[in-house]
mmCIF file of C-alpha atoms in Angstrom:
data_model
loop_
_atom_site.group_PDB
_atom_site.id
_atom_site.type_symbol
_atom_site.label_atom_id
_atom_site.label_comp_id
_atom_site.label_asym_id
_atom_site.label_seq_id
_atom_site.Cartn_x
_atom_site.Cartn_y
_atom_site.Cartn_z
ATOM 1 C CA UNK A 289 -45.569 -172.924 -100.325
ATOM 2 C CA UNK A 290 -48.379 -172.834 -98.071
ATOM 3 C CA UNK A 291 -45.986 -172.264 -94.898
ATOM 4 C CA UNK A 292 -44.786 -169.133 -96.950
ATOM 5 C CA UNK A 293 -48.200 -168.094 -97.601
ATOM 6 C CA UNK A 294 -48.860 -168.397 -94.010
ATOM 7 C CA UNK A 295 -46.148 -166.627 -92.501
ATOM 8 C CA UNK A 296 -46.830 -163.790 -94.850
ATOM 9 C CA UNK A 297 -49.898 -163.626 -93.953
ATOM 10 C CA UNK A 298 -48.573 -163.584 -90.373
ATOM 11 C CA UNK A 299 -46.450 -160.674 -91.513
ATOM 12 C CA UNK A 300 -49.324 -158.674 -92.648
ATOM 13 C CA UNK A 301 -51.611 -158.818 -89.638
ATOM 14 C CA UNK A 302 -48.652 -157.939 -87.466
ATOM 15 C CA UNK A 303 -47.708 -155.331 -89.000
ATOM 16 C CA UNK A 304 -51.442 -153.916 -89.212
ATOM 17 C CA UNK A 305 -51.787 -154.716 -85.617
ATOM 18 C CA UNK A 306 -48.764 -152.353 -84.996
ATOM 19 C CA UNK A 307 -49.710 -149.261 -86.810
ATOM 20 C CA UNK A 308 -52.778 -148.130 -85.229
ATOM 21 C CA UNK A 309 -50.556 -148.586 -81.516
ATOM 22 C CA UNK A 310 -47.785 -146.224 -83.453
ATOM 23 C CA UNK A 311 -50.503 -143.785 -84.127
ATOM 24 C CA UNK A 312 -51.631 -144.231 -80.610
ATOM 25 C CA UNK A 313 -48.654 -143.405 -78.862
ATOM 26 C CA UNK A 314 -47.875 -140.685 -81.084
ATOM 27 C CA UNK A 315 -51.703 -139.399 -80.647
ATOM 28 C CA UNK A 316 -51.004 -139.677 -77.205
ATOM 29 C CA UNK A 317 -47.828 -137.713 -76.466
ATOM 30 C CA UNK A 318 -49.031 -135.311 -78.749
ATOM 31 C CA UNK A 319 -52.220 -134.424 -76.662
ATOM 32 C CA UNK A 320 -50.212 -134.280 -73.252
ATOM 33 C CA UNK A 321 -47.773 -132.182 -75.091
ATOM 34 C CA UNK A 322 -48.374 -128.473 -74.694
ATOM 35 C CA UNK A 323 -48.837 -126.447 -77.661
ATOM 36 C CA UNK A 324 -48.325 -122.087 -78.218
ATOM 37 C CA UNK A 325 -48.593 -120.431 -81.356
ATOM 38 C CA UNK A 326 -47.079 -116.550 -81.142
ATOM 39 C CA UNK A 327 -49.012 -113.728 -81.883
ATOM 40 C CA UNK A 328 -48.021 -110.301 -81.948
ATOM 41 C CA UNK A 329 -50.188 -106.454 -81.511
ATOM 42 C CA UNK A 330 -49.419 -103.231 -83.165
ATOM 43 C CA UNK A 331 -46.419 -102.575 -85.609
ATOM 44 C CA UNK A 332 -43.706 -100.030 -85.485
ATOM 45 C CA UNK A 333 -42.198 -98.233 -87.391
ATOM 46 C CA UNK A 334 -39.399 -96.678 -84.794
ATOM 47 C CA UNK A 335 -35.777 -97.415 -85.547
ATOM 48 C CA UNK A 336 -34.035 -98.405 -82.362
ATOM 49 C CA UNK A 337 -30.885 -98.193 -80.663
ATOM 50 C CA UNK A 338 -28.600 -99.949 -82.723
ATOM 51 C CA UNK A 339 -30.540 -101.186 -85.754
ATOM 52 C CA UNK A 340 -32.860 -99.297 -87.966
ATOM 53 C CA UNK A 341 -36.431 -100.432 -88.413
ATOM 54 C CA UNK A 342 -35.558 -102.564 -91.185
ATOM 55 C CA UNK A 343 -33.222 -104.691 -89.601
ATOM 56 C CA UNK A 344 -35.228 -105.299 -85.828
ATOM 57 C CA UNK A 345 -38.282 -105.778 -87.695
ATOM 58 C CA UNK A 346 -36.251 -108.853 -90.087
ATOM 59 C CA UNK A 347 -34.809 -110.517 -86.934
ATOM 60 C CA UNK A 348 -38.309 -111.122 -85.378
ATOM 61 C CA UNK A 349 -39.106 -112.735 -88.894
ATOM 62 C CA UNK A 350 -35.831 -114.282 -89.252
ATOM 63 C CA UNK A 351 -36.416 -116.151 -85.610
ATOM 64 C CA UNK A 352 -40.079 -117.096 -87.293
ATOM 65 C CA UNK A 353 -38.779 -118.273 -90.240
ATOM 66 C CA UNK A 354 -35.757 -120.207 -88.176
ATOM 67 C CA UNK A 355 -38.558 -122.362 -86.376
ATOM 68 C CA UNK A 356 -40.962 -122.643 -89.446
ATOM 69 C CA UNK A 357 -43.595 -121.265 -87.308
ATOM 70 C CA UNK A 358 -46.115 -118.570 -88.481
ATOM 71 C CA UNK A 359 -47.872 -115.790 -86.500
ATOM 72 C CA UNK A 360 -50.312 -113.274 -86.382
ATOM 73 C CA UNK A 361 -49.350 -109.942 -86.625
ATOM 74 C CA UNK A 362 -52.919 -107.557 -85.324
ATOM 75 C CA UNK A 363 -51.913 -104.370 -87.049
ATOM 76 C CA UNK A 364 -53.313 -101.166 -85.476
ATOM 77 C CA UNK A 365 -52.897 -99.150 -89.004
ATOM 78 C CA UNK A 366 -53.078 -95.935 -87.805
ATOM 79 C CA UNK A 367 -49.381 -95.305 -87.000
ATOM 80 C CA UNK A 368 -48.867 -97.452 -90.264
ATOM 81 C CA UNK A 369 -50.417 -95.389 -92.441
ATOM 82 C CA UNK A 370 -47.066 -94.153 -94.178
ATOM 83 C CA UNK A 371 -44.069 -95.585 -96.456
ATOM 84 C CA UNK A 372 -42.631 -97.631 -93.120
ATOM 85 C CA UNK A 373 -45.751 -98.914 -92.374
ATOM 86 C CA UNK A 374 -46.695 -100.010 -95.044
ATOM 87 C CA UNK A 375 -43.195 -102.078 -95.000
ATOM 88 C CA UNK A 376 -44.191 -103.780 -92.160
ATOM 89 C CA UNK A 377 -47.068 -105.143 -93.381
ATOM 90 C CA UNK A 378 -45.804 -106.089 -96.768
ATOM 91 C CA UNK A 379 -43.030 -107.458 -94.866
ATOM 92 C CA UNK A 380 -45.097 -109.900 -92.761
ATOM 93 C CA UNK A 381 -47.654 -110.622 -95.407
ATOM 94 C CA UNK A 382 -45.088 -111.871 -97.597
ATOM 95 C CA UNK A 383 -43.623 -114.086 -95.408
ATOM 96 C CA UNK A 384 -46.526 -116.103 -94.801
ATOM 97 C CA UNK A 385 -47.878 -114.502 -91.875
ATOM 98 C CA UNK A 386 -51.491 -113.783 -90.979
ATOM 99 C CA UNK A 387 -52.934 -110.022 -90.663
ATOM 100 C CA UNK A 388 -55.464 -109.169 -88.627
ATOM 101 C CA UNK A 389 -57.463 -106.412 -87.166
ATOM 102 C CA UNK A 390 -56.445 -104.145 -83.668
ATOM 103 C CA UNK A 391 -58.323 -101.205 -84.414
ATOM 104 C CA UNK A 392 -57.375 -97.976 -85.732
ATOM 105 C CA UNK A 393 -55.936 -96.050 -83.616
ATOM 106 C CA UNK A 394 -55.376 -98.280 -80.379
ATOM 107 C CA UNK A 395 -57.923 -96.921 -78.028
ATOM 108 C CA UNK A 396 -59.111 -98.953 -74.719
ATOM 109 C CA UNK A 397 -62.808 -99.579 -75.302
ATOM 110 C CA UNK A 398 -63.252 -100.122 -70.986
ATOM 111 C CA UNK A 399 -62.838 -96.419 -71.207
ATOM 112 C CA UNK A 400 -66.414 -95.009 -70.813
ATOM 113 C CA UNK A 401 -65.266 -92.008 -73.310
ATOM 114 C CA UNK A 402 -64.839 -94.815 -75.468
ATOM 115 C CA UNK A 403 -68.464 -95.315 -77.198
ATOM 116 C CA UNK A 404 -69.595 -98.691 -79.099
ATOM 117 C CA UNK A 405 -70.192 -96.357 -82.062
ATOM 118 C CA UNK A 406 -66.860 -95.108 -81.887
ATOM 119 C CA UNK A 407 -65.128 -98.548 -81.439
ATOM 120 C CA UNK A 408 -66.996 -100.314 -84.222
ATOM 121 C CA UNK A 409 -65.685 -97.338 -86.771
ATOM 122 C CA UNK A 410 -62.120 -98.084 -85.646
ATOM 123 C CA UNK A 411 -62.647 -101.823 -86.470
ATOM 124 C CA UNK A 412 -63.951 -101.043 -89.783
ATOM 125 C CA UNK A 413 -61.516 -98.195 -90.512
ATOM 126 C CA UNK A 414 -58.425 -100.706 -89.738
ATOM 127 C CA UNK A 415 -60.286 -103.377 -91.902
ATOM 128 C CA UNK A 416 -60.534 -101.131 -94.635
ATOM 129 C CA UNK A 417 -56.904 -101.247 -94.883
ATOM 130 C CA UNK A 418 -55.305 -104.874 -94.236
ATOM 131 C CA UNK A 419 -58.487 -106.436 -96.099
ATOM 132 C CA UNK A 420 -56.315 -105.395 -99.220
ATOM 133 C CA UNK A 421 -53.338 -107.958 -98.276
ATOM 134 C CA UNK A 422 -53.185 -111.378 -99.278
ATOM 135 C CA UNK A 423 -52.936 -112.998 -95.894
ATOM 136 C CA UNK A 424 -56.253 -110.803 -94.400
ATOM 137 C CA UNK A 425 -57.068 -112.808 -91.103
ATOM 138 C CA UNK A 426 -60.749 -111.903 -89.984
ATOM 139 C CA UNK A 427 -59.670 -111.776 -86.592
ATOM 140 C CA UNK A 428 -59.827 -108.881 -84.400
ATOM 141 C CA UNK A 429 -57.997 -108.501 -80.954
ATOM 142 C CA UNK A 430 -58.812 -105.666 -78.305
ATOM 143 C CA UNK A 431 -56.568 -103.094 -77.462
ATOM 144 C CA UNK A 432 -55.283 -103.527 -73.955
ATOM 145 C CA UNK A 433 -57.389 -107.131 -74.332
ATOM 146 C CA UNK A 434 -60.187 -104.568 -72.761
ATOM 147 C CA UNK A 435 -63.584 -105.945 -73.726
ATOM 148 C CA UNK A 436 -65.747 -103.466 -72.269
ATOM 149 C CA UNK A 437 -66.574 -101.869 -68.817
ATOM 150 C CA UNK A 438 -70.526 -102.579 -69.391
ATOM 151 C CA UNK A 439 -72.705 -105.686 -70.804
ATOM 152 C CA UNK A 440 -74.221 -103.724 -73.196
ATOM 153 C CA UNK A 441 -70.626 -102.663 -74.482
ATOM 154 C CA UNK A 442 -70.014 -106.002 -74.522
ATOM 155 C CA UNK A 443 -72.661 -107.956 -76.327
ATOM 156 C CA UNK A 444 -73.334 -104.739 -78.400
ATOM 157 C CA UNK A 445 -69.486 -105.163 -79.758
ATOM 158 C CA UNK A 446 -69.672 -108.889 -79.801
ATOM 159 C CA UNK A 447 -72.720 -108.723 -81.983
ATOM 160 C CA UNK A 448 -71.067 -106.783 -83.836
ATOM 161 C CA UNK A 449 -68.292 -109.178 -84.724
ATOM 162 C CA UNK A 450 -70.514 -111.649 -85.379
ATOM 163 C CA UNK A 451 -72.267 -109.411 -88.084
ATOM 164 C CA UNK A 452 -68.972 -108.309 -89.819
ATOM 165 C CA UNK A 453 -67.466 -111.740 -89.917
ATOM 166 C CA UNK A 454 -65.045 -111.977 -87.337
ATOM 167 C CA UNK A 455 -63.954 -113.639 -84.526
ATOM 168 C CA UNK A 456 -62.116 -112.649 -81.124
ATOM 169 C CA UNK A 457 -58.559 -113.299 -81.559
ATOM 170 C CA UNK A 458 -58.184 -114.533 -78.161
ATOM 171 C CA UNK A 459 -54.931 -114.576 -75.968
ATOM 172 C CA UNK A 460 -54.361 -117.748 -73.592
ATOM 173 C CA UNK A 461 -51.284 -116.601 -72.537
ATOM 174 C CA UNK A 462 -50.549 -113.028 -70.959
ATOM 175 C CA UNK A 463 -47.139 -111.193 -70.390
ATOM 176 C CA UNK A 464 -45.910 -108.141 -70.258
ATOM 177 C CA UNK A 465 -43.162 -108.085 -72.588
ATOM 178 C CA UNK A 466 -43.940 -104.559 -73.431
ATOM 179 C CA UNK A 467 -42.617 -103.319 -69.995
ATOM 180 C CA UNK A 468 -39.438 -105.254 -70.595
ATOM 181 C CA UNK A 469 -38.638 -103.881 -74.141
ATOM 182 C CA UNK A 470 -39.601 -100.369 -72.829
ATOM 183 C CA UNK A 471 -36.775 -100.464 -70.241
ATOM 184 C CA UNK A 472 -34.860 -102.546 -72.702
ATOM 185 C CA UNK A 473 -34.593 -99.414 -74.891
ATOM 186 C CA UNK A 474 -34.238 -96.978 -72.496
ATOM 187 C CA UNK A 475 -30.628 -99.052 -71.658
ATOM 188 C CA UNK A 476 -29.521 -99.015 -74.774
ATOM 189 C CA UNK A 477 -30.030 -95.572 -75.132
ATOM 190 C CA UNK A 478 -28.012 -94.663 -72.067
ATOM 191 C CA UNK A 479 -25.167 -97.101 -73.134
ATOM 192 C CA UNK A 480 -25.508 -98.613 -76.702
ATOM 193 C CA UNK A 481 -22.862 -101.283 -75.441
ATOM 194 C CA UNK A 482 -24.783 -101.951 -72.276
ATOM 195 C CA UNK A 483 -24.386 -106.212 -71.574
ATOM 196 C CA UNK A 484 -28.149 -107.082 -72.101
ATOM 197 C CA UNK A 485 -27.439 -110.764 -71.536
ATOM 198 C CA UNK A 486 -29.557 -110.070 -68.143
ATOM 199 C CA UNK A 487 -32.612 -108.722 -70.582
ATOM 200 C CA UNK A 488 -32.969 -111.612 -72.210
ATOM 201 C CA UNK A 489 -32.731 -114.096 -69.835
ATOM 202 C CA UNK A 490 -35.343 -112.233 -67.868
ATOM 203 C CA UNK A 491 -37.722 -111.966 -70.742
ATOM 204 C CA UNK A 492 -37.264 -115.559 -71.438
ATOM 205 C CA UNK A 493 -37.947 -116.173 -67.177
ATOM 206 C CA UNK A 494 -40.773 -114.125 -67.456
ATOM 207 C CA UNK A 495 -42.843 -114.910 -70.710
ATOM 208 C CA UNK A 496 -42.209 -118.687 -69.934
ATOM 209 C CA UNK A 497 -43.816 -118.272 -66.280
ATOM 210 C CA UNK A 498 -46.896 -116.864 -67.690
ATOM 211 C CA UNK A 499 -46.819 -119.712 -69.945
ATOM 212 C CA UNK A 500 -46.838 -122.048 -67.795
ATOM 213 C CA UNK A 501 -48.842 -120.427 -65.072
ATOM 214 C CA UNK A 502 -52.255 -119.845 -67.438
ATOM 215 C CA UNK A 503 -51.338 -123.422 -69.165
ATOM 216 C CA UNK A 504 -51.858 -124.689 -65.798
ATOM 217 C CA UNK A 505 -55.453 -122.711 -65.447
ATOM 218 C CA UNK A 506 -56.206 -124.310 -68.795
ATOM 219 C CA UNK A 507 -55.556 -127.914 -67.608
ATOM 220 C CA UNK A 508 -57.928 -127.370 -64.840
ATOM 221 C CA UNK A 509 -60.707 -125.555 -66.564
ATOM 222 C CA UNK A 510 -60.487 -127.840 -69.993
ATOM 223 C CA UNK A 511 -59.216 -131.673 -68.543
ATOM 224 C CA UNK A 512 -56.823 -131.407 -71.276
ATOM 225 C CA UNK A 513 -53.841 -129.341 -73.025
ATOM 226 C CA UNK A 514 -55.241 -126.396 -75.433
ATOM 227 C CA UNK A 515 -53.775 -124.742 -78.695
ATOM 228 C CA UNK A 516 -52.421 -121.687 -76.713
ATOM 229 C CA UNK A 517 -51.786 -118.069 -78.146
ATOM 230 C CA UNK A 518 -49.311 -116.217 -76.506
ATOM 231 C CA UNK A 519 -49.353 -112.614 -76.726
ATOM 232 C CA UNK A 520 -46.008 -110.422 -77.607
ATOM 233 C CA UNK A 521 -45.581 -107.186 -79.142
ATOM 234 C CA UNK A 522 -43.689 -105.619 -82.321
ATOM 235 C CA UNK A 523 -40.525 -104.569 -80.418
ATOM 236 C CA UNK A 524 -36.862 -104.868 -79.900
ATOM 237 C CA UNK A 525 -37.272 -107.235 -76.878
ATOM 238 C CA UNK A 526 -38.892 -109.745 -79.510
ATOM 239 C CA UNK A 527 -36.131 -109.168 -82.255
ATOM 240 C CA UNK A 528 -33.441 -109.761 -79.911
ATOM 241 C CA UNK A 529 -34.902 -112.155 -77.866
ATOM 242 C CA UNK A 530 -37.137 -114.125 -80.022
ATOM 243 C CA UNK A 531 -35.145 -116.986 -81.398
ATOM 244 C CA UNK A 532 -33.683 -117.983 -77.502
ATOM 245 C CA UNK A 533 -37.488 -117.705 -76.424
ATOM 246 C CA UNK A 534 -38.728 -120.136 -78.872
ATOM 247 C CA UNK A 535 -35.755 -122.445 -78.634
ATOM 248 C CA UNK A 536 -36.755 -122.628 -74.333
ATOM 249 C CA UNK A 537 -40.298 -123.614 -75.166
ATOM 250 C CA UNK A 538 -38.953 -126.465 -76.974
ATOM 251 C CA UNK A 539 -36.451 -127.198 -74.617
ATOM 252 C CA UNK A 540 -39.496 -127.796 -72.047
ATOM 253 C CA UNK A 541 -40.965 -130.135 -74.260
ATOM 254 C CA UNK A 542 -43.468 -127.372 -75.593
ATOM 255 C CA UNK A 543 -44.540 -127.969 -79.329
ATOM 256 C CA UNK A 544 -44.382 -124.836 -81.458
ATOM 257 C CA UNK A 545 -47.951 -124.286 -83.737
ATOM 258 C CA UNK A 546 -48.749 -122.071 -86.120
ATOM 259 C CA UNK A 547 -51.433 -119.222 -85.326
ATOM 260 C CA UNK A 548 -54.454 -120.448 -87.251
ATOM 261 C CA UNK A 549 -53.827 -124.250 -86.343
ATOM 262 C CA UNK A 550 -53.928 -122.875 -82.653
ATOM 263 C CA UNK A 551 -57.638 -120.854 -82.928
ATOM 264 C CA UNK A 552 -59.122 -124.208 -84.596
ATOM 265 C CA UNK A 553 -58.958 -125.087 -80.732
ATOM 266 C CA UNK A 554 -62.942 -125.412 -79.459
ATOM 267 C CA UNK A 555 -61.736 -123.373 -76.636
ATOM 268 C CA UNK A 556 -61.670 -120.639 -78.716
ATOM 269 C CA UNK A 557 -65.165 -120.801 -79.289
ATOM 270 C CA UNK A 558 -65.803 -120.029 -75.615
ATOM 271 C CA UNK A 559 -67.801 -116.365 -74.465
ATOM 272 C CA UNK A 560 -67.099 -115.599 -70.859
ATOM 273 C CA UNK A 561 -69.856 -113.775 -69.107
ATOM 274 C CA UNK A 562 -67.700 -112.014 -66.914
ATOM 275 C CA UNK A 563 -68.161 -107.654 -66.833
ATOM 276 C CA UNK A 564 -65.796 -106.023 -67.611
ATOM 277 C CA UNK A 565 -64.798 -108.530 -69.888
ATOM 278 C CA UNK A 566 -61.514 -108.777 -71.251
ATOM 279 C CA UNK A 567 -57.789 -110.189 -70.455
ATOM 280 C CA UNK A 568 -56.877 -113.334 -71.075
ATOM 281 C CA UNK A 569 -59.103 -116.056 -72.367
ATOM 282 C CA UNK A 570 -58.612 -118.489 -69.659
ATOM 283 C CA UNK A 571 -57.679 -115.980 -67.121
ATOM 284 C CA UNK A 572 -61.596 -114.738 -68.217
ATOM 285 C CA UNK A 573 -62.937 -118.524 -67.713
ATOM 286 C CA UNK A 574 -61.143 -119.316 -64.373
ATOM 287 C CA UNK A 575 -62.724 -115.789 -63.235
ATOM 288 C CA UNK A 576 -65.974 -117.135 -64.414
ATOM 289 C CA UNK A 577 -65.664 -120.164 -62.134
ATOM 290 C CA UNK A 578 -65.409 -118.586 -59.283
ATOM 291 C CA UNK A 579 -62.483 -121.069 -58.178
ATOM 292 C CA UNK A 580 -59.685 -119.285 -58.504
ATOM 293 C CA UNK A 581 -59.834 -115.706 -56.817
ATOM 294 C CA UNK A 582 -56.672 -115.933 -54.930
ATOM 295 C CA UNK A 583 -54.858 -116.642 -57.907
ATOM 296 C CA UNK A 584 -56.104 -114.160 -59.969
ATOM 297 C CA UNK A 585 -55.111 -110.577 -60.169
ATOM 298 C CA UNK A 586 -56.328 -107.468 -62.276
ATOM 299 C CA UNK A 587 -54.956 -106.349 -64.613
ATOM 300 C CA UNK A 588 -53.916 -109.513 -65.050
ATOM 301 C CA UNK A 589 -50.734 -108.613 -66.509
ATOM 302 C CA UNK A 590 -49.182 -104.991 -65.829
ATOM 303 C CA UNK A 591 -45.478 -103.828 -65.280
ATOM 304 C CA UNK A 592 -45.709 -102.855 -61.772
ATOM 305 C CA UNK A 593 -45.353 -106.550 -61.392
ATOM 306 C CA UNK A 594 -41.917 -106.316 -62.772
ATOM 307 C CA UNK A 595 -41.030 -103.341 -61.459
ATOM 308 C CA UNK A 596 -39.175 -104.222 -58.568
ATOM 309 C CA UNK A 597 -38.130 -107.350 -59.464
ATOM 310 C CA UNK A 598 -35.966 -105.438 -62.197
ATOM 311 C CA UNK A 599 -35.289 -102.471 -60.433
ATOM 312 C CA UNK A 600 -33.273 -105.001 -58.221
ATOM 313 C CA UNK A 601 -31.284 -106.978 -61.184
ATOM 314 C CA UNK A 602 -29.900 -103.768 -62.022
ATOM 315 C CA UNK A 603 -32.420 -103.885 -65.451
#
């Protein structure tokens, strides 16, 4: 009896002893593991070559839905502001995703016509709008990710924020995925049967070498792997492409977050000093540094970077 009791006993303070090293390792792959969420700017309401609004729109939320990961869609309401617009929201907002706040009307607030009086009515006309759907996120990303040309645009805005409840919906990851999609629709609507197998697997190459370009900026500014956002837009390149973009980030051993689990990150809480302020979040703090002016280029992201690199695939 007592040898039972004893090895029991044994049985108990072995096991105990190998939980916590479990929850170790498991702590520990999961903070050298490196984490995106996806958000996405604007919201169309443009049918497309080949499917209607309807249908594009439900294959970037099918893809979502596929790898139980949800996004932020910042709506700029002003194109929105009819019976297809208001689909698109509904649509997201009813599938679980956040909404958040990209101005009004899309303007670049670097632009010196573009007044801090005049940029803080487009953040409170949009609000007025998506404040009224269930999955309101007081979030609010900058057109263009332009934070102002001047430091008194800049803390004036920021202030603003601040007052108004909301914070900067940072990107960590920059692309230009709009450039793609642009010339992405333009084949199409030269050939509606055009082979866009090369599309794709160029979007994939290029959003996934931003990723891993400004996660690498990250691990030297923080010591450590963030909760990255990366940045696409409401377009056909994302409905098509989506679903095979998500599916490579896991492939690379990249762990798929949701958007609000990703700006719990205390990076988020970071306020570069850097005029004009904008672009990505860490591209912002490696400019800050000073360290890493030969890597950095502005804009950061643009489609003359792509330009000839497609113009020589034939895309």
């Amino acid at each position: 009896m007592a040898n039972s009791i004893y090895l029991l006993f044994l049985l108990i303070i072995l096991n105990l002893g190998g939980m916590p090293d479990n929850k170790l390792a498991e702590k520990e792959l999961s903070s050298t593991r490196p984490k995106v969420a996806f958000t996405f700017d604007d919201g169309s309401t443009r049918d497309m070559p080949n499917y209607t609004l309807e249908e594009w729109n439900e294959m970037i939320l099918a893809s979502l839905r596929k790898h139980d990961a949800k996004a932020v869609l910042f709506a700029n309401v002003g194109p929105l502001q009819n019976e297809k617009g208001k689909y698109v929201l509904s649509s997201w907002d009813k599938a679980g995703h956040k909404i958040a706040n990209h101005t009004y009307t899309h303007p670049r607030f670097s632009d010196p016509k573009t007044t801090l009086e005049m940029f803080k009515t487009e953040l409170l006309r949009n609000d007025s709008v998506i404040r009224s759907y269930p999955n309101f996120y007081q979030y609010f990303r900058f057109p263009y990710l332009k934070e102002g040309e001047t430091k008194e645009k800049v803390e004036g805005f920021r202030s603003f924020l601040k007052e108004k409840g909301y914070k900067n919906g940072h990107v960590t990851i920059d692309a230009s995925d709009w450039y793609i999609a642009s010339r992405l629709v333009e084949r199409l609507k030269e050939n509606p049967q055009a082979d866009v197998s090369g599309f794709r697997d160029f979007y994939i190459e290029h959003m996934y070498d931003r990723a891993v370009f400004y996660d690498g900026l990250a691990d030297e500014l923080t010591g450590r792997k963030i909760h990255h956002t990366i940045l696409l837009h409401h377009n056909l390149a994302a409905a098509m492409f989506l679903d095979d973009l998500i599916a490579h980030f896991k492939e690379k051993g990249w762990q798929i977050i949701d958007a609000d689990e990703a700006f719990k990150d205390p990076v988020f809480n970071e306020v570069p000093t850097v005029v004009p302020a904008g672009e990505s979040l860490i591209w912002a703090l490696a400019k800050q540094s000073g360290k890493y002016e030969k890597d950095l280029r502005y804009p950061a992201e643009n489609g003359d970077y792509l330009k000839a690199k497609m113009d020589s695939l034939g895309l």
